[in-house]
């Protein structure tokens, strides 16, 4: 997959896997990652699907209606890519912590929903439930931060609540913080994510 990798100055830190929102690319979240941890390595990936020229991580049939077959295929593609990237760039595959926004948060959640050892942790900004009606793998104590919008028209409060509940029932350690800036990812949310991150990884 098209990506950039920046080696960090502190190899004890996680590798931050950046997953952009619809219309973003591998450069979109670099500034955000540096805010969270300027010493960690960064692996930032571009989604392989194009919607009217806008990169995404999987196809959708309509806003908020996912193409499940493609979601499953693309989740495996990203999962496999992470092992390849770990080999290519020489990082520890077990230390990957995702930071995703919107569509990128949804593919990160899908990694958690489909694979037991996909991620060591995740920061999900404005995610949805990627898929319903499946049994989740054991997510024993995997730390997950959800940045949710009380008034997000795309990723509704109910979606965020459902996602948190599903991850908790699979064993994940979920922290949800609420904001009222619609679908936007704003500085107070980044600060909350950084605080959560520092408690676990600093
Ligand atoms: C999605 O399609 O993943 C969600 O609707 C969020 C987005 O618009 O990217």
PDB file of C-alpha atoms and ligand atoms in Angstrom:
ATOM      1  CA  UNK A   1       0.000   0.000   0.000  1.00  0.00           C
ATOM      2  CA  UNK A   2       1.167   3.553  -0.632  1.00  0.00           C
ATOM      3  CA  UNK A   3       2.639   4.859   2.612  1.00  0.00           C
ATOM      4  CA  UNK A   4       5.328   6.849   4.369  1.00  0.00           C
ATOM      5  CA  UNK A   5       7.429   5.665   7.288  1.00  0.00           C
ATOM      6  CA  UNK A   6       9.289   7.992   9.625  1.00  0.00           C
ATOM      7  CA  UNK A   7      11.558   6.359  12.135  1.00  0.00           C
ATOM      8  CA  UNK A   8      11.148   7.767  15.626  1.00  0.00           C
ATOM      9  CA  UNK A   9      13.864   8.742  18.067  1.00  0.00           C
ATOM     10  CA  UNK A  10      12.558   6.465  20.825  1.00  0.00           C
ATOM     11  CA  UNK A  11      12.298   2.807  19.847  1.00  0.00           C
ATOM     12  CA  UNK A  12      10.525   1.880  23.089  1.00  0.00           C
ATOM     13  CA  UNK A  13       7.475   3.829  21.878  1.00  0.00           C
ATOM     14  CA  UNK A  14       4.675   2.315  19.808  1.00  0.00           C
ATOM     15  CA  UNK A  15       4.643   2.660  16.034  1.00  0.00           C
ATOM     16  CA  UNK A  16       1.813   5.053  15.202  1.00  0.00           C
ATOM     17  CA  UNK A  17      -0.282   3.777  12.291  1.00  0.00           C
ATOM     18  CA  UNK A  18      -2.054   6.745  10.704  1.00  0.00           C
ATOM     19  CA  UNK A  19      -5.317   6.199   8.861  1.00  0.00           C
ATOM     20  CA  UNK A  20      -6.842   9.263   7.224  1.00  0.00           C
ATOM     21  CA  UNK A  21     -10.472  10.209   6.629  1.00  0.00           C
ATOM     22  CA  UNK A  22     -12.225  10.224   3.232  1.00  0.00           C
ATOM     23  CA  UNK A  23     -10.325  12.462   0.820  1.00  0.00           C
ATOM     24  CA  UNK A  24      -7.165  12.491   2.920  1.00  0.00           C
ATOM     25  CA  UNK A  25      -3.845  10.835   2.221  1.00  0.00           C
ATOM     26  CA  UNK A  26      -0.719   9.593   3.967  1.00  0.00           C
ATOM     27  CA  UNK A  27       0.345  13.167   4.801  1.00  0.00           C
ATOM     28  CA  UNK A  28      -2.958  14.257   6.397  1.00  0.00           C
ATOM     29  CA  UNK A  29      -2.404  13.097   9.960  1.00  0.00           C
ATOM     30  CA  UNK A  30       1.359  13.565  10.358  1.00  0.00           C
ATOM     31  CA  UNK A  31       0.897  16.779  12.360  1.00  0.00           C
ATOM     32  CA  UNK A  32      -1.646  15.042  14.592  1.00  0.00           C
ATOM     33  CA  UNK A  33       0.744  12.137  15.249  1.00  0.00           C
ATOM     34  CA  UNK A  34       3.546  14.563  16.161  1.00  0.00           C
ATOM     35  CA  UNK A  35       1.171  16.230  18.642  1.00  0.00           C
ATOM     36  CA  UNK A  36       0.456  12.881  20.261  1.00  0.00           C
ATOM     37  CA  UNK A  37       4.077  11.683  20.382  1.00  0.00           C
ATOM     38  CA  UNK A  38       6.928  13.384  18.552  1.00  0.00           C
ATOM     39  CA  UNK A  39       9.363  10.618  19.454  1.00  0.00           C
ATOM     40  CA  UNK A  40       7.412   7.626  18.073  1.00  0.00           C
ATOM     41  CA  UNK A  41       7.844   6.063  14.633  1.00  0.00           C
ATOM     42  CA  UNK A  42       5.080   6.779  12.154  1.00  0.00           C
ATOM     43  CA  UNK A  43       3.620   4.517   9.500  1.00  0.00           C
ATOM     44  CA  UNK A  44       1.039   6.453   7.517  1.00  0.00           C
ATOM     45  CA  UNK A  45      -0.974   4.675   4.846  1.00  0.00           C
ATOM     46  CA  UNK A  46      -3.116   5.842   1.957  1.00  0.00           C
ATOM     47  CA  UNK A  47      -6.445   4.062   1.461  1.00  0.00           C
ATOM     48  CA  UNK A  48      -6.580   1.960  -1.722  1.00  0.00           C
ATOM     49  CA  UNK A  49     -10.142   2.850  -2.715  1.00  0.00           C
ATOM     50  CA  UNK A  50     -11.111   5.972  -4.642  1.00  0.00           C
ATOM     51  CA  UNK A  51     -14.537   7.598  -4.303  1.00  0.00           C
ATOM     52  CA  UNK A  52     -14.849  10.377  -6.857  1.00  0.00           C
ATOM     53  CA  UNK A  53     -11.098  10.783  -6.695  1.00  0.00           C
ATOM     54  CA  UNK A  54     -11.012  10.775  -2.893  1.00  0.00           C
ATOM     55  CA  UNK A  55      -8.932   8.087  -1.179  1.00  0.00           C
ATOM     56  CA  UNK A  56     -10.743   5.842   1.317  1.00  0.00           C
ATOM     57  CA  UNK A  57      -9.937   2.601   3.062  1.00  0.00           C
ATOM     58  CA  UNK A  58     -12.990   0.672   1.802  1.00  0.00           C
ATOM     59  CA  UNK A  59     -15.984   1.190  -0.460  1.00  0.00           C
ATOM     60  CA  UNK A  60     -19.343   2.408   0.744  1.00  0.00           C
ATOM     61  CA  UNK A  61     -22.729   2.116  -0.930  1.00  0.00           C
ATOM     62  CA  UNK A  62     -23.970   5.383   0.554  1.00  0.00           C
ATOM     63  CA  UNK A  63     -22.924   7.657   3.408  1.00  0.00           C
ATOM     64  CA  UNK A  64     -22.669   5.412   6.456  1.00  0.00           C
ATOM     65  CA  UNK A  65     -23.624   2.277   4.477  1.00  0.00           C
ATOM     66  CA  UNK A  66     -20.563   0.117   4.006  1.00  0.00           C
ATOM     67  CA  UNK A  67     -19.805  -2.392   1.261  1.00  0.00           C
ATOM     68  CA  UNK A  68     -19.199  -5.307   3.623  1.00  0.00           C
ATOM     69  CA  UNK A  69     -17.431  -7.524   1.113  1.00  0.00           C
ATOM     70  CA  UNK A  70     -14.989  -4.745   0.343  1.00  0.00           C
ATOM     71  CA  UNK A  71     -14.598  -3.835   4.026  1.00  0.00           C
ATOM     72  CA  UNK A  72     -13.572  -7.418   4.825  1.00  0.00           C
ATOM     73  CA  UNK A  73     -11.210  -7.578   1.827  1.00  0.00           C
ATOM     74  CA  UNK A  74      -9.599  -4.212   2.598  1.00  0.00           C
ATOM     75  CA  UNK A  75      -9.248  -5.013   6.287  1.00  0.00           C
ATOM     76  CA  UNK A  76      -7.267  -8.138   5.394  1.00  0.00           C
ATOM     77  CA  UNK A  77      -5.228  -6.161   2.869  1.00  0.00           C
ATOM     78  CA  UNK A  78      -4.244  -3.651   5.570  1.00  0.00           C
ATOM     79  CA  UNK A  79      -3.655  -6.420   8.124  1.00  0.00           C
ATOM     80  CA  UNK A  80      -1.277  -8.201   5.721  1.00  0.00           C
ATOM     81  CA  UNK A  81       0.394  -4.925   4.808  1.00  0.00           C
ATOM     82  CA  UNK A  82       1.268  -4.258   8.460  1.00  0.00           C
ATOM     83  CA  UNK A  83       3.400  -7.412   8.599  1.00  0.00           C
ATOM     84  CA  UNK A  84       5.085  -6.533   5.302  1.00  0.00           C
ATOM     85  CA  UNK A  85       5.774  -2.980   6.490  1.00  0.00           C
ATOM     86  CA  UNK A  86       7.233  -4.264   9.778  1.00  0.00           C
ATOM     87  CA  UNK A  87       9.676  -6.410   7.769  1.00  0.00           C
ATOM     88  CA  UNK A  88      10.486  -3.654   5.306  1.00  0.00           C
ATOM     89  CA  UNK A  89      11.047  -0.916   7.894  1.00  0.00           C
ATOM     90  CA  UNK A  90      12.307  -3.064  10.759  1.00  0.00           C
ATOM     91  CA  UNK A  91       9.758  -2.241  13.456  1.00  0.00           C
ATOM     92  CA  UNK A  92       8.032  -4.480  15.973  1.00  0.00           C
ATOM     93  CA  UNK A  93       4.724  -5.630  14.462  1.00  0.00           C
ATOM     94  CA  UNK A  94       3.345  -6.135  17.965  1.00  0.00           C
ATOM     95  CA  UNK A  95       3.728  -2.447  18.882  1.00  0.00           C
ATOM     96  CA  UNK A  96       1.405  -0.880  16.319  1.00  0.00           C
ATOM     97  CA  UNK A  97      -1.059   1.661  17.739  1.00  0.00           C
ATOM     98  CA  UNK A  98      -3.541   3.049  15.210  1.00  0.00           C
ATOM     99  CA  UNK A  99      -4.645   6.676  15.031  1.00  0.00           C
ATOM    100  CA  UNK A 100      -7.608   6.958  12.691  1.00  0.00           C
ATOM    101  CA  UNK A 101     -10.083   9.658  11.813  1.00  0.00           C
ATOM    102  CA  UNK A 102     -13.541   8.958  10.393  1.00  0.00           C
ATOM    103  CA  UNK A 103     -13.130   6.430   7.559  1.00  0.00           C
ATOM    104  CA  UNK A 104      -9.631   5.709   8.910  1.00  0.00           C
ATOM    105  CA  UNK A 105     -11.048   5.129  12.396  1.00  0.00           C
ATOM    106  CA  UNK A 106     -13.560   2.747  10.861  1.00  0.00           C
ATOM    107  CA  UNK A 107     -10.915   0.588   9.185  1.00  0.00           C
ATOM    108  CA  UNK A 108      -8.921   0.624  12.454  1.00  0.00           C
ATOM    109  CA  UNK A 109     -12.050  -0.565  14.291  1.00  0.00           C
ATOM    110  CA  UNK A 110     -12.498  -3.190  11.590  1.00  0.00           C
ATOM    111  CA  UNK A 111      -8.956  -4.475  12.232  1.00  0.00           C
ATOM    112  CA  UNK A 112      -9.947  -4.890  15.900  1.00  0.00           C
ATOM    113  CA  UNK A 113     -13.227  -6.578  14.936  1.00  0.00           C
ATOM    114  CA  UNK A 114     -11.587  -9.145  12.639  1.00  0.00           C
ATOM    115  CA  UNK A 115      -8.118  -9.944  14.037  1.00  0.00           C
ATOM    116  CA  UNK A 116      -6.971 -10.763  17.532  1.00  0.00           C
ATOM    117  CA  UNK A 117      -3.466  -9.324  17.234  1.00  0.00           C
ATOM    118  CA  UNK A 118      -3.941  -6.581  14.707  1.00  0.00           C
ATOM    119  CA  UNK A 119      -3.249  -3.620  16.987  1.00  0.00           C
ATOM    120  CA  UNK A 120      -1.626  -2.957  20.357  1.00  0.00           C
ATOM    121  CA  UNK A 121      -3.962  -0.018  20.859  1.00  0.00           C
ATOM    122  CA  UNK A 122      -6.066   2.487  18.979  1.00  0.00           C
ATOM    123  CA  UNK A 123      -7.099   6.125  18.987  1.00  0.00           C
ATOM    124  CA  UNK A 124     -10.366   6.343  17.079  1.00  0.00           C
ATOM    125  CA  UNK A 125     -11.553   9.836  16.189  1.00  0.00           C
ATOM    126  CA  UNK A 126     -15.236   9.815  15.176  1.00  0.00           C
ATOM    127  CA  UNK A 127     -15.609   6.108  14.434  1.00  0.00           C
ATOM    128  CA  UNK A 128     -18.664   3.996  13.629  1.00  0.00           C
ATOM    129  CA  UNK A 129     -19.430   0.323  14.185  1.00  0.00           C
ATOM    130  CA  UNK A 130     -17.680  -1.214  11.162  1.00  0.00           C
ATOM    131  CA  UNK A 131     -19.748  -4.408  11.102  1.00  0.00           C
ATOM    132  CA  UNK A 132     -22.592  -5.784  13.199  1.00  0.00           C
ATOM    133  CA  UNK A 133     -23.620  -9.312  14.107  1.00  0.00           C
ATOM    134  CA  UNK A 134     -20.190 -10.944  14.337  1.00  0.00           C
ATOM    135  CA  UNK A 135     -18.297 -12.327  17.284  1.00  0.00           C
ATOM    136  CA  UNK A 136     -15.258 -10.199  18.019  1.00  0.00           C
ATOM    137  CA  UNK A 137     -11.842 -11.715  18.719  1.00  0.00           C
ATOM    138  CA  UNK A 138     -10.461 -11.524  22.246  1.00  0.00           C
ATOM    139  CA  UNK A 139      -9.199  -7.990  22.696  1.00  0.00           C
ATOM    140  CA  UNK A 140      -7.723  -8.657  26.128  1.00  0.00           C
ATOM    141  CA  UNK A 141      -7.094  -5.275  27.680  1.00  0.00           C
ATOM    142  CA  UNK A 142      -6.222  -3.573  24.398  1.00  0.00           C
ATOM    143  CA  UNK A 143      -6.422   0.160  25.149  1.00  0.00           C
ATOM    144  CA  UNK A 144      -8.797   2.075  22.902  1.00  0.00           C
ATOM    145  CA  UNK A 145      -9.566   5.794  22.955  1.00  0.00           C
ATOM    146  CA  UNK A 146     -12.775   6.912  21.257  1.00  0.00           C
ATOM    147  CA  UNK A 147     -13.222  10.595  20.442  1.00  0.00           C
ATOM    148  CA  UNK A 148     -16.937  10.947  19.824  1.00  0.00           C
ATOM    149  CA  UNK A 149     -19.302  13.716  18.828  1.00  0.00           C
ATOM    150  CA  UNK A 150     -22.505  14.406  20.746  1.00  0.00           C
ATOM    151  CA  UNK A 151     -23.751  16.102  17.564  1.00  0.00           C
ATOM    152  CA  UNK A 152     -21.772  14.348  14.815  1.00  0.00           C
ATOM    153  CA  UNK A 153     -24.169  13.895  11.885  1.00  0.00           C
ATOM    154  CA  UNK A 154     -21.996  11.206  10.214  1.00  0.00           C
ATOM    155  CA  UNK A 155     -20.844   9.153  13.166  1.00  0.00           C
ATOM    156  CA  UNK A 156     -23.746   9.470  15.571  1.00  0.00           C
ATOM    157  CA  UNK A 157     -23.480   9.337  19.340  1.00  0.00           C
ATOM    158  CA  UNK A 158     -25.334   6.014  19.229  1.00  0.00           C
ATOM    159  CA  UNK A 159     -22.706   4.537  16.867  1.00  0.00           C
ATOM    160  CA  UNK A 160     -19.938   5.627  19.227  1.00  0.00           C
ATOM    161  CA  UNK A 161     -21.747   4.162  22.206  1.00  0.00           C
ATOM    162  CA  UNK A 162     -22.418   0.883  20.416  1.00  0.00           C
ATOM    163  CA  UNK A 163     -18.814   0.649  19.275  1.00  0.00           C
ATOM    164  CA  UNK A 164     -17.515   1.266  22.797  1.00  0.00           C
ATOM    165  CA  UNK A 165     -19.867  -1.370  24.228  1.00  0.00           C
ATOM    166  CA  UNK A 166     -18.898  -3.982  21.610  1.00  0.00           C
ATOM    167  CA  UNK A 167     -15.172  -3.413  22.184  1.00  0.00           C
ATOM    168  CA  UNK A 168     -15.625  -3.577  25.964  1.00  0.00           C
ATOM    169  CA  UNK A 169     -17.559  -6.839  25.673  1.00  0.00           C
ATOM    170  CA  UNK A 170     -14.595  -8.272  23.728  1.00  0.00           C
ATOM    171  CA  UNK A 171     -12.259  -7.277  26.588  1.00  0.00           C
ATOM    172  CA  UNK A 172     -10.830  -4.003  25.344  1.00  0.00           C
ATOM    173  CA  UNK A 173     -10.061  -1.163  27.732  1.00  0.00           C
ATOM    174  CA  UNK A 174     -12.149   1.630  26.262  1.00  0.00           C
ATOM    175  CA  UNK A 175     -12.093   5.339  27.144  1.00  0.00           C
ATOM    176  CA  UNK A 176     -14.677   7.489  25.383  1.00  0.00           C
ATOM    177  CA  UNK A 177     -14.510  11.285  25.424  1.00  0.00           C
ATOM    178  CA  UNK A 178     -17.316  13.453  24.089  1.00  0.00           C
ATOM    179  CA  UNK A 179     -17.119  16.692  22.104  1.00  0.00           C
ATOM    180  CA  UNK A 180     -19.730  18.866  20.466  1.00  0.00           C
ATOM    181  CA  UNK A 181     -18.064  20.050  17.275  1.00  0.00           C
ATOM    182  CA  UNK A 182     -19.966  17.834  14.854  1.00  0.00           C
ATOM    183  CA  UNK A 183     -17.711  15.594  12.737  1.00  0.00           C
ATOM    184  CA  UNK A 184     -14.688  17.856  13.194  1.00  0.00           C
ATOM    185  CA  UNK A 185     -11.518  16.719  14.882  1.00  0.00           C
ATOM    186  CA  UNK A 186     -10.614  19.696  17.057  1.00  0.00           C
ATOM    187  CA  UNK A 187      -7.743  20.548  19.392  1.00  0.00           C
ATOM    188  CA  UNK A 188      -9.579  19.688  22.657  1.00  0.00           C
ATOM    189  CA  UNK A 189     -10.102  16.172  21.287  1.00  0.00           C
ATOM    190  CA  UNK A 190      -6.426  15.879  20.305  1.00  0.00           C
ATOM    191  CA  UNK A 191      -5.433  17.055  23.804  1.00  0.00           C
ATOM    192  CA  UNK A 192      -7.717  14.415  25.365  1.00  0.00           C
ATOM    193  CA  UNK A 193      -6.211  11.725  23.116  1.00  0.00           C
ATOM    194  CA  UNK A 194      -2.694  12.838  24.054  1.00  0.00           C
ATOM    195  CA  UNK A 195      -3.518  12.700  27.771  1.00  0.00           C
ATOM    196  CA  UNK A 196      -4.914   9.185  27.341  1.00  0.00           C
ATOM    197  CA  UNK A 197      -1.819   8.164  25.308  1.00  0.00           C
ATOM    198  CA  UNK A 198       0.616   9.606  27.870  1.00  0.00           C
ATOM    199  CA  UNK A 199      -1.071   7.671  30.678  1.00  0.00           C
ATOM    200  CA  UNK A 200      -0.390   4.427  28.844  1.00  0.00           C
ATOM    201  CA  UNK A 201       2.729   4.887  26.754  1.00  0.00           C
ATOM    202  CA  UNK A 202       4.770   7.826  28.077  1.00  0.00           C
TER     203      UNK A 202
HETATM  204  C1  LIG B   1     -17.202   6.066   6.351  1.00  0.00           C
HETATM  205  O1  LIG B   1     -17.650   5.962   5.227  1.00  0.00           O
HETATM  206  O2  LIG B   1     -16.246   5.423   6.757  1.00  0.00           O
HETATM  207  C2  LIG B   1     -17.883   7.042   7.246  1.00  0.00           C
HETATM  208  O3  LIG B   1     -19.088   7.448   6.695  1.00  0.00           O
HETATM  209  C3  LIG B   1     -17.021   8.185   7.552  1.00  0.00           C
HETATM  210  C4  LIG B   1     -16.586   8.906   6.305  1.00  0.00           C
HETATM  211  O4  LIG B   1     -17.380   9.644   5.724  1.00  0.00           O
HETATM  212  O5  LIG B   1     -15.478   8.734   5.886  1.00  0.00           O
END
